[in-house]
Amino acid sequence: MITIQKTIWMRYLVLGVFSLTLFSLSCKKRVDYAQYAEFHYLNSTSKKIVMDYPKKKFAIEGNGGEYFFGVRGIGPESISPDSYNFGLPINLTEENRIPVTIKIGDKCFISTETSEHTLINVNSYKIEKINEGHYKFTYTFTEADYNRAVNCP
């Protein structure tokens, strides 16, 4: 009787040790880090700029006006500036890349993915790394944007 109990007890002990070992090897510690992005929009034109898009609506007065917003998120310990799509005023997933129309004075500037100077592409922004996980993105509207603008529909 004692031999049978020891055998049963041993099986449970082996099963328990095996389960704990398997469980400890399969668990990975995931750590998320705070990410912060500052988006600054500067108006170097003499015209008022109005952007009316479902995710962001703002107006910037001419001659040095500025609009600013910040976005917080979580992500990996190290992040590159082109990974900050969550803060841009539009959704940058492939299926949602659509033109954005910005009114500059009495004209409309259409910002598309292939535009020379565009809100949609993070590379059109001046990028400054403040510290790890914190970037400042600055987009400046220029007279060249106004000159490329067309009559509003």
Short mmCIF file of N, CA, C and O in Angstrom, two decimals, residues 10-125:
data_model
loop_
_atom_site.label_atom_id
_atom_site.label_comp_id
_atom_site.label_asym_id
_atom_site.label_seq_id
_atom_site.Cartn_x
_atom_site.Cartn_y
_atom_site.Cartn_z
N MET A 10 4.65 10.30 -6.65
CA MET A 10 5.77 10.61 -7.53
C MET A 10 5.28 11.08 -8.90
O MET A 10 5.85 12.01 -9.48
N ARG A 11 4.23 10.47 -9.42
CA ARG A 11 3.70 10.87 -10.73
C ARG A 11 3.18 12.30 -10.67
O ARG A 11 3.42 13.09 -11.57
N TYR A 12 2.47 12.64 -9.62
CA TYR A 12 1.97 14.00 -9.47
C TYR A 12 3.11 15.00 -9.30
O TYR A 12 3.07 16.11 -9.82
N LEU A 13 4.13 14.61 -8.57
CA LEU A 13 5.28 15.47 -8.36
C LEU A 13 6.00 15.74 -9.69
O LEU A 13 6.32 16.88 -10.02
N VAL A 14 6.22 14.70 -10.47
CA VAL A 14 6.88 14.84 -11.78
C VAL A 14 6.02 15.70 -12.70
O VAL A 14 6.52 16.59 -13.38
N LEU A 15 4.72 15.45 -12.73
CA LEU A 15 3.81 16.24 -13.56
C LEU A 15 3.82 17.71 -13.12
O LEU A 15 3.86 18.62 -13.97
N GLY A 16 3.82 17.97 -11.84
CA GLY A 16 3.85 19.34 -11.33
C GLY A 16 5.13 20.06 -11.68
O GLY A 16 5.12 21.21 -12.13
N VAL A 17 6.26 19.42 -11.49
CA VAL A 17 7.56 20.02 -11.83
C VAL A 17 7.64 20.29 -13.33
O VAL A 17 8.09 21.36 -13.77
N PHE A 18 7.20 19.34 -14.14
CA PHE A 18 7.20 19.51 -15.60
C PHE A 18 6.32 20.68 -16.00
O PHE A 18 6.69 21.52 -16.82
N SER A 19 5.13 20.79 -15.41
CA SER A 19 4.20 21.88 -15.74
C SER A 19 4.78 23.24 -15.36
O SER A 19 4.69 24.20 -16.14
N LEU A 20 5.38 23.32 -14.18
CA LEU A 20 5.98 24.59 -13.76
C LEU A 20 7.15 24.98 -14.65
O LEU A 20 7.30 26.15 -15.01
N THR A 21 7.96 24.03 -15.03
CA THR A 21 9.09 24.30 -15.92
C THR A 21 8.60 24.78 -17.28
O THR A 21 9.09 25.77 -17.82
N LEU A 22 7.63 24.10 -17.83
CA LEU A 22 7.07 24.48 -19.13
C LEU A 22 6.43 25.87 -19.06
O LEU A 22 6.63 26.71 -19.94
N PHE A 23 5.69 26.13 -18.00
CA PHE A 23 5.04 27.43 -17.83
C PHE A 23 6.06 28.55 -17.71
O PHE A 23 5.93 29.60 -18.31
N SER A 24 7.11 28.34 -16.93
CA SER A 24 8.10 29.40 -16.74
C SER A 24 8.91 29.66 -18.01
O SER A 24 9.35 30.78 -18.26
N LEU A 25 9.12 28.67 -18.84
CA LEU A 25 9.85 28.86 -20.09
C LEU A 25 9.00 29.55 -21.15
O LEU A 25 9.51 30.24 -22.02
N SER A 26 7.70 29.34 -21.10
CA SER A 26 6.83 29.89 -22.14
C SER A 26 6.40 31.32 -21.86
O SER A 26 5.90 32.00 -22.73
N CYS A 27 6.57 31.81 -20.67
CA CYS A 27 6.17 33.18 -20.33
C CYS A 27 7.30 34.15 -20.65
O CYS A 27 8.43 33.96 -20.23
N LYS A 28 6.95 35.18 -21.38
CA LYS A 28 7.90 36.24 -21.67
C LYS A 28 7.37 37.51 -21.03
O LYS A 28 6.19 37.81 -21.13
N LYS A 29 8.24 38.23 -20.42
CA LYS A 29 7.85 39.47 -19.80
C LYS A 29 7.75 40.54 -20.89
O LYS A 29 8.68 40.77 -21.64
N ARG A 30 6.59 41.17 -20.99
CA ARG A 30 6.39 42.23 -21.98
C ARG A 30 6.31 43.55 -21.25
O ARG A 30 5.52 43.72 -20.32
N VAL A 31 7.13 44.46 -21.68
CA VAL A 31 7.16 45.78 -21.07
C VAL A 31 6.82 46.81 -22.13
O VAL A 31 7.41 46.82 -23.21
N ASP A 32 5.85 47.64 -21.84
CA ASP A 32 5.51 48.74 -22.74
C ASP A 32 6.09 50.03 -22.18
O ASP A 32 6.12 50.24 -20.97
N TYR A 33 6.56 50.87 -23.07
CA TYR A 33 7.17 52.13 -22.68
C TYR A 33 6.31 53.29 -23.15
O TYR A 33 5.66 53.21 -24.19
N ALA A 34 6.33 54.36 -22.38
CA ALA A 34 5.56 55.55 -22.75
C ALA A 34 6.19 56.20 -23.97
O ALA A 34 7.41 56.31 -24.08
N GLN A 35 5.36 56.59 -24.89
CA GLN A 35 5.79 57.31 -26.09
C GLN A 35 5.04 58.64 -26.11
O GLN A 35 3.88 58.70 -25.74
N TYR A 36 5.71 59.67 -26.51
CA TYR A 36 5.07 60.98 -26.58
C TYR A 36 5.53 61.69 -27.85
O TYR A 36 6.71 61.66 -28.19
N ALA A 37 4.58 62.30 -28.53
CA ALA A 37 4.89 63.05 -29.74
C ALA A 37 4.22 64.42 -29.66
O ALA A 37 3.07 64.53 -29.25
N GLU A 38 4.97 65.44 -30.01
CA GLU A 38 4.45 66.80 -30.10
C GLU A 38 4.33 67.14 -31.59
O GLU A 38 5.28 66.94 -32.33
N PHE A 39 3.18 67.62 -32.00
CA PHE A 39 2.97 68.03 -33.38
C PHE A 39 2.73 69.54 -33.40
O PHE A 39 1.78 70.02 -32.79
N HIS A 40 3.61 70.26 -34.09
CA HIS A 40 3.52 71.71 -34.20
C HIS A 40 3.26 72.05 -35.66
O HIS A 40 3.95 71.55 -36.55
N TYR A 41 2.28 72.92 -35.87
CA TYR A 41 1.96 73.39 -37.22
C TYR A 41 2.16 74.90 -37.23
O TYR A 41 1.51 75.62 -36.48
N LEU A 42 3.09 75.37 -38.06
CA LEU A 42 3.44 76.79 -38.14
C LEU A 42 2.94 77.35 -39.46
O LEU A 42 3.02 76.70 -40.50
N ASN A 43 2.49 78.59 -39.42
CA ASN A 43 2.00 79.26 -40.61
C ASN A 43 2.93 80.42 -40.94
O ASN A 43 2.91 81.45 -40.27
N SER A 44 3.74 80.25 -41.97
CA SER A 44 4.64 81.33 -42.38
C SER A 44 4.05 82.13 -43.54
O SER A 44 4.72 83.00 -44.07
N THR A 45 2.81 81.86 -43.89
CA THR A 45 2.14 82.63 -44.93
C THR A 45 1.41 83.81 -44.29
O THR A 45 1.28 83.89 -43.07
N SER A 46 0.90 84.69 -45.10
CA SER A 46 0.11 85.81 -44.58
C SER A 46 -1.38 85.47 -44.53
O SER A 46 -2.19 86.27 -44.09
N LYS A 47 -1.73 84.26 -44.96
CA LYS A 47 -3.12 83.83 -45.04
C LYS A 47 -3.50 82.97 -43.83
O LYS A 47 -2.67 82.27 -43.28
N LYS A 48 -4.76 82.98 -43.47
CA LYS A 48 -5.27 82.09 -42.42
C LYS A 48 -5.39 80.68 -42.99
O LYS A 48 -5.80 80.49 -44.14
N ILE A 49 -5.01 79.69 -42.21
CA ILE A 49 -5.08 78.29 -42.64
C ILE A 49 -6.15 77.58 -41.82
O ILE A 49 -6.17 77.70 -40.58
N VAL A 50 -7.01 76.85 -42.50
CA VAL A 50 -8.06 76.09 -41.82
C VAL A 50 -8.00 74.65 -42.30
O VAL A 50 -8.01 74.38 -43.50
N MET A 51 -7.91 73.74 -41.35
CA MET A 51 -7.96 72.32 -41.67
C MET A 51 -9.19 71.75 -40.98
O MET A 51 -9.36 71.90 -39.78
N ASP A 52 -10.03 71.12 -41.76
CA ASP A 52 -11.25 70.53 -41.23
C ASP A 52 -11.30 69.08 -41.68
O ASP A 52 -11.73 68.76 -42.78
N TYR A 53 -10.80 68.23 -40.84
CA TYR A 53 -10.74 66.80 -41.12
C TYR A 53 -11.38 66.08 -39.94
O TYR A 53 -11.27 66.56 -38.82
N PRO A 54 -12.05 64.97 -40.16
CA PRO A 54 -12.76 64.32 -39.06
C PRO A 54 -11.94 64.08 -37.78
O PRO A 54 -12.45 64.22 -36.69
N LYS A 55 -10.65 63.78 -37.91
CA LYS A 55 -9.86 63.52 -36.71
C LYS A 55 -9.23 64.77 -36.11
O LYS A 55 -8.86 64.78 -34.95
N LYS A 56 -9.07 65.82 -36.89
CA LYS A 56 -8.46 67.05 -36.40
C LYS A 56 -9.07 68.24 -37.11
O LYS A 56 -9.20 68.26 -38.32
N LYS A 57 -9.42 69.24 -36.31
CA LYS A 57 -9.91 70.50 -36.87
C LYS A 57 -9.12 71.61 -36.20
O LYS A 57 -9.01 71.65 -34.98
N PHE A 58 -8.52 72.46 -37.02
CA PHE A 58 -7.81 73.59 -36.43
C PHE A 58 -7.68 74.72 -37.43
O PHE A 58 -7.82 74.53 -38.63
N ALA A 59 -7.43 75.91 -36.89
CA ALA A 59 -7.20 77.11 -37.70
C ALA A 59 -5.92 77.76 -37.18
O ALA A 59 -5.68 77.78 -35.97
N ILE A 60 -5.14 78.29 -38.10
CA ILE A 60 -3.89 78.96 -37.74
C ILE A 60 -3.88 80.33 -38.39
O ILE A 60 -4.00 80.45 -39.61
N GLU A 61 -3.73 81.34 -37.58
CA GLU A 61 -3.67 82.70 -38.11
C GLU A 61 -2.39 82.87 -38.91
O GLU A 61 -1.40 82.18 -38.69
N GLY A 62 -2.40 83.83 -39.84
CA GLY A 62 -1.24 84.09 -40.69
C GLY A 62 -0.10 84.76 -39.95
O GLY A 62 -0.23 85.16 -38.79
N ASN A 63 1.03 84.85 -40.63
CA ASN A 63 2.21 85.55 -40.10
C ASN A 63 2.71 84.99 -38.77
O ASN A 63 2.81 85.68 -37.78
N GLY A 64 3.01 83.73 -38.76
CA GLY A 64 3.62 83.13 -37.57
C GLY A 64 2.68 82.43 -36.61
O GLY A 64 3.09 82.03 -35.53
N GLY A 65 1.43 82.26 -37.00
CA GLY A 65 0.50 81.54 -36.13
C GLY A 65 0.94 80.09 -35.95
O GLY A 65 1.67 79.54 -36.79
N GLU A 66 0.53 79.49 -34.85
CA GLU A 66 0.94 78.12 -34.55
C GLU A 66 -0.21 77.34 -33.93
O GLU A 66 -1.02 77.89 -33.18
N TYR A 67 -0.25 76.07 -34.26
CA TYR A 67 -1.19 75.13 -33.63
C TYR A 67 -0.35 73.97 -33.12
O TYR A 67 0.56 73.50 -33.81
N PHE A 68 -0.65 73.51 -31.92
CA PHE A 68 0.13 72.45 -31.29
C PHE A 68 -0.80 71.44 -30.63
O PHE A 68 -1.82 71.80 -30.07
N PHE A 69 -0.44 70.16 -30.73
CA PHE A 69 -1.09 69.15 -29.91
C PHE A 69 -0.10 68.05 -29.61
O PHE A 69 0.90 67.87 -30.30
N GLY A 70 -0.35 67.34 -28.54
CA GLY A 70 0.52 66.24 -28.13
C GLY A 70 -0.25 64.95 -28.12
O GLY A 70 -1.47 64.94 -27.93
N VAL A 71 0.45 63.87 -28.34
CA VAL A 71 -0.16 62.54 -28.35
C VAL A 71 0.67 61.61 -27.48
O VAL A 71 1.89 61.58 -27.60
N ARG A 72 0.00 60.89 -26.62
CA ARG A 72 0.67 59.89 -25.79
C ARG A 72 0.26 58.51 -26.25
O ARG A 72 -0.86 58.30 -26.69
N GLY A 73 1.17 57.58 -26.14
CA GLY A 73 0.90 56.20 -26.51
C GLY A 73 1.88 55.28 -25.79
O GLY A 73 2.68 55.73 -24.97
N ILE A 74 1.78 54.02 -26.09
CA ILE A 74 2.73 53.06 -25.54
C ILE A 74 3.36 52.30 -26.70
O ILE A 74 2.78 52.19 -27.77
N GLY A 75 4.55 51.80 -26.47
CA GLY A 75 5.24 51.09 -27.53
C GLY A 75 6.53 50.48 -27.02
O GLY A 75 6.74 50.37 -25.81
N PRO A 76 7.41 50.14 -27.93
CA PRO A 76 8.69 49.52 -27.53
C PRO A 76 9.60 50.55 -26.87
O PRO A 76 9.35 51.75 -26.91
N GLU A 77 10.68 50.06 -26.28
CA GLU A 77 11.62 50.94 -25.59
C GLU A 77 12.22 51.97 -26.53
O GLU A 77 12.36 53.13 -26.22
N SER A 78 12.57 51.55 -27.73
CA SER A 78 13.15 52.44 -28.72
C SER A 78 12.21 52.52 -29.91
O SER A 78 11.67 51.51 -30.35
N ILE A 79 12.00 53.73 -30.41
CA ILE A 79 11.07 53.92 -31.53
C ILE A 79 11.67 54.93 -32.51
O ILE A 79 12.38 55.84 -32.11
N SER A 80 11.40 54.73 -33.77
CA SER A 80 11.90 55.65 -34.78
C SER A 80 10.79 56.65 -35.12
O SER A 80 9.61 56.37 -34.92
N PRO A 81 11.15 57.82 -35.64
CA PRO A 81 10.14 58.84 -35.93
C PRO A 81 9.05 58.37 -36.89
O PRO A 81 7.90 58.77 -36.76
N ASP A 82 9.39 57.53 -37.87
CA ASP A 82 8.35 57.11 -38.81
C ASP A 82 7.36 56.13 -38.19
O ASP A 82 6.38 55.77 -38.81
N SER A 83 7.56 55.75 -36.95
CA SER A 83 6.60 54.88 -36.25
C SER A 83 5.54 55.69 -35.52
O SER A 83 4.67 55.13 -34.88
N TYR A 84 5.60 57.00 -35.59
CA TYR A 84 4.68 57.87 -34.86
C TYR A 84 3.43 58.21 -35.64
O TYR A 84 2.88 59.28 -35.50
N ASN A 85 2.94 57.32 -36.47
CA ASN A 85 1.74 57.60 -37.26
C ASN A 85 0.52 57.91 -36.41
O ASN A 85 -0.40 58.55 -36.86
N PHE A 86 0.51 57.45 -35.16
CA PHE A 86 -0.67 57.64 -34.33
C PHE A 86 -0.98 59.11 -34.07
O PHE A 86 -2.07 59.46 -33.71
N GLY A 87 -0.02 59.97 -34.26
CA GLY A 87 -0.25 61.37 -33.94
C GLY A 87 -0.62 62.24 -35.11
O GLY A 87 -1.10 63.35 -34.93
N LEU A 88 -0.37 61.80 -36.29
CA LEU A 88 -0.68 62.63 -37.44
C LEU A 88 -2.18 62.86 -37.52
O LEU A 88 -2.97 62.05 -37.04
N PRO A 89 -2.60 63.93 -38.11
CA PRO A 89 -4.02 64.29 -38.08
C PRO A 89 -4.91 63.38 -38.90
O PRO A 89 -6.09 63.61 -39.00
N ILE A 90 -4.36 62.36 -39.47
CA ILE A 90 -5.15 61.42 -40.26
C ILE A 90 -4.68 60.01 -39.98
O ILE A 90 -3.61 59.80 -39.45
N ASN A 91 -5.50 59.04 -40.34
CA ASN A 91 -5.13 57.64 -40.15
C ASN A 91 -4.24 57.23 -41.31
O ASN A 91 -4.61 57.33 -42.46
N LEU A 92 -3.04 56.73 -41.00
CA LEU A 92 -2.07 56.43 -42.04
C LEU A 92 -2.01 54.97 -42.44
O LEU A 92 -1.10 54.58 -43.13
N THR A 93 -2.99 54.18 -42.01
CA THR A 93 -2.96 52.80 -42.47
C THR A 93 -3.20 52.80 -43.98
O THR A 93 -3.86 53.69 -44.51
N GLU A 94 -2.64 51.82 -44.65
CA GLU A 94 -2.67 51.81 -46.12
C GLU A 94 -4.06 52.06 -46.71
O GLU A 94 -4.21 52.83 -47.63
N GLU A 95 -5.08 51.44 -46.14
CA GLU A 95 -6.41 51.56 -46.73
C GLU A 95 -7.06 52.91 -46.45
O GLU A 95 -8.07 53.25 -47.03
N ASN A 96 -6.48 53.71 -45.55
CA ASN A 96 -7.10 54.98 -45.20
C ASN A 96 -6.29 56.20 -45.64
O ASN A 96 -6.55 57.30 -45.19
N ARG A 97 -5.31 56.03 -46.48
CA ARG A 97 -4.52 57.17 -46.93
C ARG A 97 -5.30 57.92 -48.01
O ARG A 97 -5.33 57.53 -49.16
N ILE A 98 -5.93 58.96 -47.58
CA ILE A 98 -6.74 59.75 -48.51
C ILE A 98 -6.22 61.18 -48.50
O ILE A 98 -5.58 61.62 -47.55
N PRO A 99 -6.50 61.95 -49.55
CA PRO A 99 -6.05 63.34 -49.58
C PRO A 99 -6.68 64.15 -48.45
O PRO A 99 -7.79 63.89 -48.02
N VAL A 100 -5.94 65.13 -47.98
CA VAL A 100 -6.42 66.05 -46.97
C VAL A 100 -6.43 67.43 -47.60
O VAL A 100 -5.44 67.86 -48.19
N THR A 101 -7.54 68.12 -47.49
CA THR A 101 -7.66 69.46 -48.07
C THR A 101 -7.53 70.49 -46.96
O THR A 101 -8.25 70.44 -45.97
N ILE A 102 -6.60 71.41 -47.16
CA ILE A 102 -6.37 72.48 -46.20
C ILE A 102 -6.66 73.80 -46.92
O ILE A 102 -6.16 74.05 -48.02
N LYS A 103 -7.48 74.62 -46.30
CA LYS A 103 -7.80 75.91 -46.90
C LYS A 103 -6.75 76.92 -46.47
O LYS A 103 -6.52 77.12 -45.27
N ILE A 104 -6.09 77.52 -47.46
CA ILE A 104 -5.08 78.55 -47.22
C ILE A 104 -5.61 79.83 -47.85
O ILE A 104 -5.62 79.98 -49.07
N GLY A 105 -6.08 80.73 -47.01
CA GLY A 105 -6.70 81.95 -47.53
C GLY A 105 -7.95 81.58 -48.31
O GLY A 105 -8.84 80.91 -47.80
N ASP A 106 -7.98 81.97 -49.59
CA ASP A 106 -9.14 81.67 -50.43
C ASP A 106 -8.89 80.47 -51.35
O ASP A 106 -9.70 80.16 -52.20
N LYS A 107 -7.77 79.78 -51.17
CA LYS A 107 -7.43 78.63 -51.99
C LYS A 107 -7.39 77.36 -51.14
O LYS A 107 -7.37 77.43 -49.91
N CYS A 108 -7.35 76.22 -51.83
CA CYS A 108 -7.26 74.94 -51.13
C CYS A 108 -5.98 74.21 -51.52
O CYS A 108 -5.63 74.12 -52.70
N PHE A 109 -5.28 73.75 -50.53
CA PHE A 109 -4.05 72.99 -50.71
C PHE A 109 -4.42 71.53 -50.46
O PHE A 109 -4.90 71.18 -49.39
N ILE A 110 -4.24 70.71 -51.47
CA ILE A 110 -4.59 69.29 -51.33
C ILE A 110 -3.33 68.52 -51.02
O ILE A 110 -2.39 68.50 -51.81
N SER A 111 -3.32 67.90 -49.85
CA SER A 111 -2.16 67.16 -49.37
C SER A 111 -2.40 65.67 -49.60
O SER A 111 -3.29 65.07 -49.00
N THR A 112 -1.61 65.10 -50.51
CA THR A 112 -1.72 63.66 -50.77
C THR A 112 -0.41 62.99 -50.38
O THR A 112 0.58 63.67 -50.09
N GLU A 113 -0.40 61.70 -50.42
CA GLU A 113 0.79 60.95 -50.05
C GLU A 113 1.97 61.28 -50.95
O GLU A 113 3.12 61.26 -50.52
N THR A 114 1.69 61.63 -52.20
CA THR A 114 2.77 61.90 -53.16
C THR A 114 3.06 63.39 -53.34
O THR A 114 3.91 63.75 -54.14
N SER A 115 2.37 64.25 -52.60
CA SER A 115 2.62 65.69 -52.69
C SER A 115 4.05 66.00 -52.27
O SER A 115 4.65 65.28 -51.47
N GLU A 116 4.55 67.12 -52.82
CA GLU A 116 5.91 67.54 -52.47
C GLU A 116 6.03 67.87 -50.98
O GLU A 116 6.99 67.54 -50.33
N HIS A 117 5.07 68.54 -50.46
CA HIS A 117 5.05 68.96 -49.05
C HIS A 117 3.68 68.52 -48.52
O HIS A 117 2.67 69.07 -48.91
N THR A 118 3.64 67.52 -47.65
CA THR A 118 2.36 66.92 -47.31
C THR A 118 2.22 66.60 -45.82
O THR A 118 3.19 66.19 -45.18
N LEU A 119 1.03 66.78 -45.31
CA LEU A 119 0.74 66.41 -43.92
C LEU A 119 0.74 64.90 -43.73
O LEU A 119 0.94 64.41 -42.63
N ILE A 120 0.51 64.17 -44.79
CA ILE A 120 0.33 62.72 -44.69
C ILE A 120 1.65 61.99 -44.49
O ILE A 120 1.69 60.94 -43.87
N ASN A 121 2.73 62.53 -44.99
CA ASN A 121 4.02 61.87 -44.91
C ASN A 121 4.87 62.47 -43.78
O ASN A 121 5.17 63.66 -43.80
N VAL A 122 5.24 61.66 -42.83
CA VAL A 122 6.02 62.14 -41.68
C VAL A 122 7.35 62.74 -42.12
O VAL A 122 7.91 63.59 -41.42
N ASN A 123 7.83 62.39 -43.28
CA ASN A 123 9.10 62.95 -43.78
C ASN A 123 8.99 64.42 -44.18
O ASN A 123 10.00 65.07 -44.41
N SER A 124 7.77 64.94 -44.27
CA SER A 124 7.58 66.36 -44.58
C SER A 124 7.71 67.23 -43.32
O SER A 124 7.62 68.44 -43.40
N TYR A 125 7.86 66.60 -42.19
CA TYR A 125 7.98 67.31 -40.92
C TYR A 125 9.45 67.47 -40.55
O TYR A 125 10.27 66.62 -40.85
#
